[in-house]
Coordinates of C-alpha atoms and ligand atoms in Angstrom, one line a residue:
M266 CA 14.4 -96.9 -23.4
T267 CA 11.8 -95.9 -20.8
E268 CA 11.3 -92.2 -20.6
T269 CA 10.1 -92.0 -17.0
A270 CA 13.3 -93.0 -15.3
N271 CA 17.0 -93.0 -16.0
Q272 CA 16.9 -96.6 -16.8
E273 CA 16.9 -98.8 -19.8
T274 CA 16.7 -102.6 -20.1
A275 CA 19.8 -104.2 -21.4
K276 CA 19.3 -107.2 -23.7
N277 CA 23.0 -108.0 -23.9
G278 CA 23.5 -111.4 -22.4
T279 CA 21.4 -111.3 -19.2
E280 CA 17.7 -110.7 -20.0
N281 CA 16.1 -107.9 -18.1
Q282 CA 19.2 -106.7 -16.4
E283 CA 18.7 -103.1 -15.6
I284 CA 21.4 -100.6 -16.6
I285 CA 21.1 -97.3 -14.9
K286 CA 22.2 -94.5 -17.2
K287 CA 23.1 -91.2 -15.7
R288 CA 21.1 -88.3 -17.0
I289 CA 22.4 -85.2 -18.7
F290 CA 20.5 -81.9 -19.2
S291 CA 21.7 -78.8 -20.9
G292 CA 20.3 -75.9 -23.0
I293 CA 21.2 -72.9 -25.0
Q294 CA 19.2 -69.7 -25.5
P295 CA 18.0 -69.0 -29.1
S296 CA 19.0 -65.3 -28.5
G297 CA 21.3 -65.2 -31.5
E298 CA 23.2 -67.5 -33.8
L299 CA 25.3 -70.3 -32.2
T300 CA 29.0 -69.5 -31.9
L301 CA 32.3 -71.4 -31.9
G302 CA 32.3 -70.7 -28.1
S303 CA 29.0 -72.5 -27.5
Y304 CA 30.2 -75.3 -29.8
M305 CA 33.5 -75.8 -28.0
G306 CA 32.3 -75.1 -24.5
A307 CA 29.0 -77.0 -24.7
I308 CA 27.6 -78.7 -27.8
R309 CA 30.7 -80.8 -28.6
N310 CA 30.5 -82.3 -25.2
W311 CA 26.8 -82.9 -25.6
K312 CA 27.6 -85.0 -28.6
A313 CA 30.4 -86.9 -27.0
L314 CA 28.2 -87.8 -24.0
Q315 CA 25.1 -89.0 -25.9
D316 CA 26.1 -92.6 -26.1
Q317 CA 26.9 -93.2 -22.4
Y318 CA 24.2 -91.0 -20.9
D319 CA 20.5 -90.4 -21.1
C320 CA 20.6 -87.0 -22.6
V321 CA 18.0 -84.2 -22.7
Y322 CA 18.9 -81.1 -24.7
C323 CA 16.8 -78.0 -24.8
I324 CA 16.3 -74.7 -26.7
V325 CA 15.6 -72.4 -23.8
D326 CA 13.3 -69.9 -25.4
L327 CA 11.7 -68.8 -22.0
H328 CA 15.1 -67.6 -20.9
T329 CA 15.5 -65.6 -24.1
I330 CA 12.6 -63.2 -23.5
T331 CA 14.4 -61.7 -20.5
V332 CA 15.8 -59.5 -23.3
R333 CA 13.3 -58.1 -25.9
Q334 CA 13.0 -60.2 -29.0
N335 CA 11.5 -59.8 -32.4
P336 CA 8.9 -62.6 -32.6
A337 CA 9.7 -63.6 -36.3
D338 CA 13.4 -63.7 -35.5
L339 CA 12.9 -65.8 -32.4
R340 CA 10.8 -68.3 -34.4
R341 CA 13.4 -68.5 -37.1
R342 CA 16.3 -68.9 -34.6
C343 CA 14.6 -71.7 -32.7
M344 CA 14.2 -73.7 -36.0
T345 CA 17.8 -72.9 -37.0
Q346 CA 19.1 -73.9 -33.6
L347 CA 17.3 -77.2 -33.7
A348 CA 18.8 -77.9 -37.2
Q349 CA 22.2 -76.9 -35.8
Y350 CA 21.9 -79.3 -32.8
I351 CA 21.3 -82.1 -35.2
A352 CA 23.9 -81.0 -37.7
C353 CA 26.5 -80.9 -34.8
G354 CA 25.8 -84.6 -34.3
L355 CA 23.1 -84.7 -31.7
D356 CA 21.0 -87.7 -32.7
P357 CA 17.2 -87.4 -32.0
E358 CA 17.1 -91.2 -31.7
K359 CA 19.6 -91.1 -28.8
C360 CA 18.7 -87.9 -27.0
I361 CA 15.6 -85.8 -26.3
L362 CA 15.7 -82.5 -28.3
F363 CA 12.9 -80.1 -27.4
I364 CA 11.8 -76.5 -26.9
Q365 CA 11.5 -75.2 -23.3
S366 CA 8.2 -73.3 -23.8
H367 CA 6.5 -76.6 -25.0
V368 CA 6.9 -78.2 -21.6
P369 CA 5.0 -75.9 -19.1
E370 CA 6.4 -77.7 -16.1
H371 CA 9.6 -75.6 -16.5
A372 CA 7.7 -72.4 -15.6
E373 CA 5.7 -74.2 -12.9
L374 CA 8.7 -75.6 -11.0
S375 CA 10.5 -72.3 -11.5
W376 CA 7.8 -70.6 -9.4
I377 CA 8.1 -73.1 -6.6
L378 CA 11.9 -73.0 -6.6
G379 CA 11.8 -69.2 -6.5
C380 CA 10.2 -69.5 -3.1
Y381 CA 13.3 -71.4 -1.9
T382 CA 15.8 -68.9 -3.4
Q383 CA 17.1 -65.9 -1.6
F384 CA 17.2 -62.4 -3.0
G385 CA 20.8 -62.1 -1.9
E386 CA 21.8 -65.3 -3.8
L387 CA 20.3 -64.0 -7.1
S388 CA 21.9 -60.5 -6.5
R389 CA 25.4 -62.1 -6.5
M390 CA 25.1 -63.8 -10.0
T391 CA 27.7 -62.4 -12.3
Q392 CA 25.6 -62.9 -15.4
F393 CA 22.8 -60.8 -13.8
K394 CA 25.2 -58.0 -13.0
Q395 CA 26.6 -58.0 -16.5
K396 CA 23.3 -58.3 -18.3
S397 CA 21.7 -55.6 -16.2
Q398 CA 24.6 -53.3 -17.1
R399 CA 24.2 -54.1 -20.8
H400 CA 20.4 -53.7 -20.7
A401 CA 20.1 -50.9 -18.2
D402 CA 16.8 -49.8 -19.6
N403 CA 15.1 -53.2 -19.0
I404 CA 16.3 -54.8 -15.8
N405 CA 13.2 -56.9 -15.5
A406 CA 12.3 -59.5 -12.9
G407 CA 12.9 -62.3 -15.4
L408 CA 16.5 -61.3 -15.8
F409 CA 16.9 -61.4 -12.0
T410 CA 15.2 -64.8 -11.6
Y411 CA 16.8 -66.3 -14.7
P412 CA 18.9 -68.8 -12.6
V413 CA 15.8 -70.1 -10.9
L414 CA 14.3 -71.1 -14.2
M415 CA 17.6 -72.7 -15.1
A416 CA 17.5 -74.7 -11.8
A417 CA 14.0 -75.8 -12.7
D418 CA 15.2 -77.0 -16.2
I419 CA 17.9 -79.1 -14.6
L420 CA 16.0 -80.5 -11.6
L421 CA 12.9 -81.5 -13.5
Y422 CA 14.9 -84.1 -15.3
Q423 CA 16.8 -85.3 -12.2
A424 CA 20.0 -84.5 -14.1
D425 CA 23.3 -85.9 -12.8
L426 CA 25.5 -83.8 -15.1
V427 CA 25.2 -80.4 -16.8
P428 CA 27.7 -79.9 -19.7
V429 CA 28.2 -76.1 -20.0
G430 CA 31.0 -73.6 -20.6
A431 CA 32.9 -72.1 -17.6
D432 CA 30.6 -69.0 -17.4
Q433 CA 27.6 -71.1 -16.4
K434 CA 29.3 -72.8 -13.4
Q435 CA 28.0 -70.3 -10.9
H436 CA 24.4 -71.0 -12.1
V437 CA 24.8 -74.7 -11.7
E438 CA 26.2 -74.2 -8.2
L439 CA 23.2 -72.1 -7.3
C440 CA 21.0 -74.9 -8.7
R441 CA 22.8 -77.3 -6.4
D442 CA 22.2 -75.1 -3.4
I443 CA 18.5 -74.7 -4.1
A444 CA 18.1 -78.5 -4.6
T445 CA 19.9 -79.3 -1.4
R446 CA 17.8 -76.8 0.5
F447 CA 14.6 -78.3 -0.8
N448 CA 15.8 -81.9 -0.2
N449 CA 16.8 -81.0 3.4
I450 CA 13.2 -79.9 4.1
Y451 CA 11.2 -82.5 2.0
G452 CA 13.5 -85.5 1.6
N453 CA 15.3 -86.7 -1.5
I454 CA 13.3 -85.1 -4.2
F455 CA 15.9 -83.8 -6.5
T456 CA 19.2 -85.3 -7.8
I457 CA 22.0 -82.9 -7.1
P458 CA 23.7 -82.1 -10.4
E459 CA 27.4 -81.6 -11.2
P460 CA 28.6 -79.1 -13.8
F461 CA 30.6 -80.7 -16.6
I462 CA 33.1 -78.3 -18.0
P463 CA 35.6 -79.2 -20.7
E464 CA 39.3 -79.0 -19.9
V465 CA 40.0 -77.3 -23.2
G466 CA 37.5 -74.8 -24.8
A467 CA 35.6 -74.0 -21.6
R468 CA 36.2 -70.3 -22.2
I469 CA 36.8 -69.2 -25.8
M470 CA 37.6 -65.5 -25.9
S471 CA 36.5 -62.8 -28.4
L472 CA 38.9 -62.5 -31.4
N473 CA 39.0 -58.7 -31.2
R474 CA 38.7 -58.2 -27.5
P475 CA 40.5 -61.3 -26.1
E476 CA 40.0 -60.2 -22.5
D477 CA 36.2 -60.9 -23.0
K478 CA 34.4 -64.1 -23.6
M479 CA 33.4 -64.8 -27.2
S480 CA 29.8 -64.0 -27.3
K481 CA 27.1 -63.9 -30.0
S482 CA 26.4 -60.3 -29.3
D483 CA 29.7 -59.3 -30.7
P484 CA 29.7 -60.3 -34.5
E485 CA 33.3 -59.4 -35.4
G486 CA 34.9 -61.0 -32.3
C487 CA 33.0 -64.2 -32.7
V488 CA 32.8 -67.0 -35.2
F489 CA 29.2 -68.2 -35.9
L490 CA 28.7 -71.8 -36.8
L491 CA 27.0 -70.7 -40.1
D492 CA 29.8 -68.2 -41.1
K493 CA 31.1 -68.6 -44.6
P494 CA 34.8 -69.7 -44.9
E495 CA 35.8 -66.2 -46.2
D496 CA 34.3 -64.6 -43.1
I497 CA 36.0 -67.0 -40.8
K498 CA 39.3 -66.4 -42.5
R499 CA 38.9 -62.6 -42.2
K500 CA 37.9 -62.8 -38.5
F501 CA 41.0 -64.8 -37.7
K502 CA 43.2 -62.7 -39.8
R503 CA 42.1 -59.6 -37.9
A504 CA 42.3 -61.3 -34.5
V505 CA 44.0 -59.1 -31.9
T506 CA 47.3 -60.4 -30.6
D507 CA 50.3 -58.4 -29.2
S508 CA 53.6 -57.0 -30.3
D509 CA 56.2 -59.3 -28.8
G510 CA 55.9 -61.9 -31.6
R511 CA 56.5 -65.0 -29.4
I512 CA 54.1 -68.0 -29.5
L513 CA 53.4 -68.8 -25.9
Y514 CA 50.4 -69.9 -23.9
N515 CA 49.9 -67.3 -21.1
P516 CA 46.3 -66.1 -21.0
A517 CA 47.0 -63.3 -18.5
E518 CA 49.8 -61.7 -20.4
K519 CA 49.1 -62.8 -24.0
P520 CA 45.3 -63.3 -24.1
G521 CA 45.0 -63.0 -27.9
V522 CA 47.7 -65.6 -28.8
S523 CA 46.7 -67.9 -26.0
N524 CA 43.1 -67.8 -27.2
L525 CA 44.3 -68.8 -30.8
L526 CA 46.3 -71.6 -29.3
A527 CA 43.4 -72.8 -27.2
I528 CA 41.0 -72.8 -30.2
Y529 CA 43.6 -74.8 -32.1
S530 CA 44.0 -77.3 -29.3
A531 CA 40.2 -77.6 -28.9
A532 CA 39.8 -78.1 -32.6
T533 CA 42.5 -80.6 -33.2
G534 CA 42.7 -82.4 -29.8
E535 CA 46.5 -81.8 -29.8
N536 CA 48.1 -80.8 -26.5
M537 CA 49.5 -77.4 -25.9
P538 CA 53.2 -78.2 -25.6
D539 CA 53.1 -80.0 -29.1
I540 CA 51.3 -77.1 -30.6
I541 CA 53.7 -74.5 -29.2
A542 CA 56.7 -76.6 -30.4
R543 CA 55.1 -76.7 -33.9
F544 CA 54.5 -73.0 -34.2
D545 CA 57.6 -71.9 -32.4
G546 CA 59.6 -69.4 -34.5
Q547 CA 56.7 -68.8 -36.9
G548 CA 54.9 -65.5 -37.1
Y549 CA 51.4 -64.8 -35.8
G550 CA 50.1 -64.6 -39.4
Q551 CA 50.9 -68.3 -39.9
L552 CA 49.2 -69.2 -36.6
K553 CA 46.1 -67.2 -37.4
S554 CA 45.7 -68.8 -40.8
A555 CA 46.3 -72.4 -39.4
V556 CA 43.7 -71.9 -36.8
G557 CA 41.3 -70.3 -39.3
D558 CA 41.7 -73.2 -41.7
T559 CA 41.1 -75.8 -39.0
V560 CA 38.0 -74.0 -37.8
I561 CA 36.7 -73.8 -41.4
E562 CA 37.2 -77.5 -41.8
I563 CA 35.3 -78.3 -38.6
L564 CA 32.4 -76.0 -39.4
K565 CA 31.9 -76.8 -43.1
P566 CA 29.9 -80.0 -42.6
I567 CA 27.9 -78.5 -39.8
R568 CA 26.9 -75.5 -42.0
E569 CA 26.1 -77.7 -45.0
E570 CA 24.0 -80.1 -42.9
T571 CA 22.1 -77.2 -41.2
E572 CA 21.2 -75.7 -44.6
R573 CA 20.0 -79.1 -45.8
L574 CA 17.9 -79.7 -42.6
L575 CA 16.4 -76.2 -42.8
K576 CA 14.8 -77.1 -46.1
D577 CA 12.8 -79.8 -44.3
K578 CA 10.7 -77.9 -41.7
K579 CA 8.3 -80.8 -41.4
Y580 CA 11.0 -83.1 -40.2
L581 CA 12.3 -80.5 -37.7
E582 CA 8.7 -80.0 -36.4
E583 CA 8.3 -83.8 -35.9
I584 CA 11.5 -83.9 -33.9
Y585 CA 10.6 -81.0 -31.5
K586 CA 7.1 -82.3 -31.0
A587 CA 8.2 -85.8 -30.2
G588 CA 10.9 -84.4 -28.0
A589 CA 8.5 -82.3 -26.0
E590 CA 6.2 -85.3 -25.4
R591 CA 9.1 -87.4 -24.1
A592 CA 10.4 -84.5 -22.0
S593 CA 6.9 -83.8 -20.5
K594 CA 6.6 -87.3 -19.2
I595 CA 9.8 -87.0 -17.1
A596 CA 9.1 -83.4 -16.1
R597 CA 5.5 -84.1 -15.0
K598 CA 6.6 -86.9 -12.7
T599 CA 9.0 -84.6 -10.9
L600 CA 6.6 -81.7 -10.6
L601 CA 3.8 -83.9 -9.2
K602 CA 6.3 -85.2 -6.6
T603 CA 7.1 -81.7 -5.5
H604 CA 3.4 -80.8 -5.4
K605 CA 2.7 -83.7 -3.1
K606 CA 5.5 -82.8 -0.8
L607 CA 4.4 -79.2 -0.6
G608 CA 0.9 -80.1 0.4
F609 CA -1.0 -79.2 -2.8
L610 CA -4.2 -81.2 -3.3
P611 CA -3.9 -83.8 -6.1
R612 CA -5.4 -82.6 -9.5
Ligands
LIG182 P1 25.1 -64.2 -24.6 O1 26.0 -63.4 -25.3 O2 23.6 -63.9 -24.9 O3 25.3 -64.4 -23.1 P2 26.5 -66.6 -25.3 O4 27.2 -66.3 -26.6 O5 27.3 -66.4 -24.1 O6 25.2 -65.7 -25.2 P3 25.0 -68.8 -24.4 O7 23.8 -69.1 -25.2 O8 24.8 -68.0 -23.2 O9 26.0 -68.0 -25.4 O10 25.8 -70.1 -24.1 C1 25.5 -71.4 -24.5 C2 26.4 -72.4 -23.9 O11 27.7 -72.2 -24.5 C3 26.7 -72.3 -22.4 O12 26.9 -73.6 -21.9 C4 27.9 -71.5 -22.3 O13 28.6 -71.7 -21.1 C5 28.7 -71.9 -23.5 N1 29.5 -70.8 -24.0 C6 29.1 -69.7 -24.5 N2 30.1 -68.9 -24.9 C7 31.2 -69.6 -24.7 C8 32.6 -69.3 -24.9 N3 33.0 -68.2 -25.4 N4 33.5 -70.3 -24.5 C9 33.1 -71.5 -24.0 N5 31.8 -71.8 -23.8 C10 30.9 -70.9 -24.1
LIG183 N1 21.8 -70.1 -18.7 C1 22.4 -70.8 -19.8 C2 21.4 -71.5 -20.6 C3 20.6 -72.4 -19.9 C4 21.0 -73.7 -19.4 C5 19.9 -74.3 -18.7 C6 22.2 -74.4 -19.4 C7 19.3 -72.3 -19.5 N2 18.8 -73.4 -18.8 C8 20.0 -75.5 -18.1 C9 22.3 -75.6 -18.8 C10 21.2 -76.2 -18.2 C11 23.2 -69.8 -20.6 O1 23.0 -68.6 -20.5 N3 24.0 -70.2 -21.4

């Protein structure tokens, strides 16, 4: 596989026939432990796509410092997240796994794109509005320009697809707008990416506040990938439902029950009518314990493999260093192309 273009040479039958593989880019912040939401909304798809696409997956530590971090925790979480990526089935032989701050082109392109992004556009971002409420004492410029850095992440790699949960759709759309604006001025510099959002599992809700998204900042409402079986059981047992006792999928009126059904469907691959027929007439207690058991089964091998990998720091270091080298080659090419178009003198 060449690393400087979305191409690889096929040796199956016709020698030197070029197969163009589409490219994928996605990332997750090491701002906390990975959750069942990030697994079902994003990572599961990352894995499913790694055979057909040329995949680049990142740990976006630059994004994470928009909220104050403890340095030792951040270091530990980056290592754990890399181990979890691999334990979830991302194969370092098939995809590029790297850490954002190791490839300085992300910050450099972000500056450039910031000059092609409007204040009004950034002010409309839902995540900015929510996070500035939650961190009212630290509404820093990085929190505001966060989507510009995300656009740089995606555009540096000329990504065709960006697999994310539903909450990130708005950011990918802004990225498309910025890229289109840039291309309209300077020619076809950037590939215009599409969001890739799963049909089931795109928005897993909190177990104790089912009107809100499951998020790592809410430990009781969320299941962490490394949670022990007894903790997962307890969290599902305490999941908030309602008082009418009927098992129906209706997120607006029955958010808690619908969320349990959605998790079950995402976990087993079964469709909703079959699941509802199966649980029809049973109590919420049975549904909760069936969903809990299924999630425990899925997460068990991931937890065990993460623990095993974390004992081998040297291996993890090798993976992220090699990943950054491969990523840099692609990123540098795009950055130099933009420099040339902008009129910067060659280095
Ligand atoms: P934070 O609470 O800091 O916003 P988070 O728990 O929402 O963090 P992210 O790191 O922002 O997690 O998200 C990682 C990826 O997982 C993104 O693609 C996001 O869309 C997806 N994702 C996160 N939470 C969920 C969820 N509850 N349901 C589906 N997808 C999710
Ligand atoms: N903003 C995303 C994380 C993120 C990302 C990206 C996702 C940063 N850069 C590039 C996809 C592509 C989030 O908050 N979950």
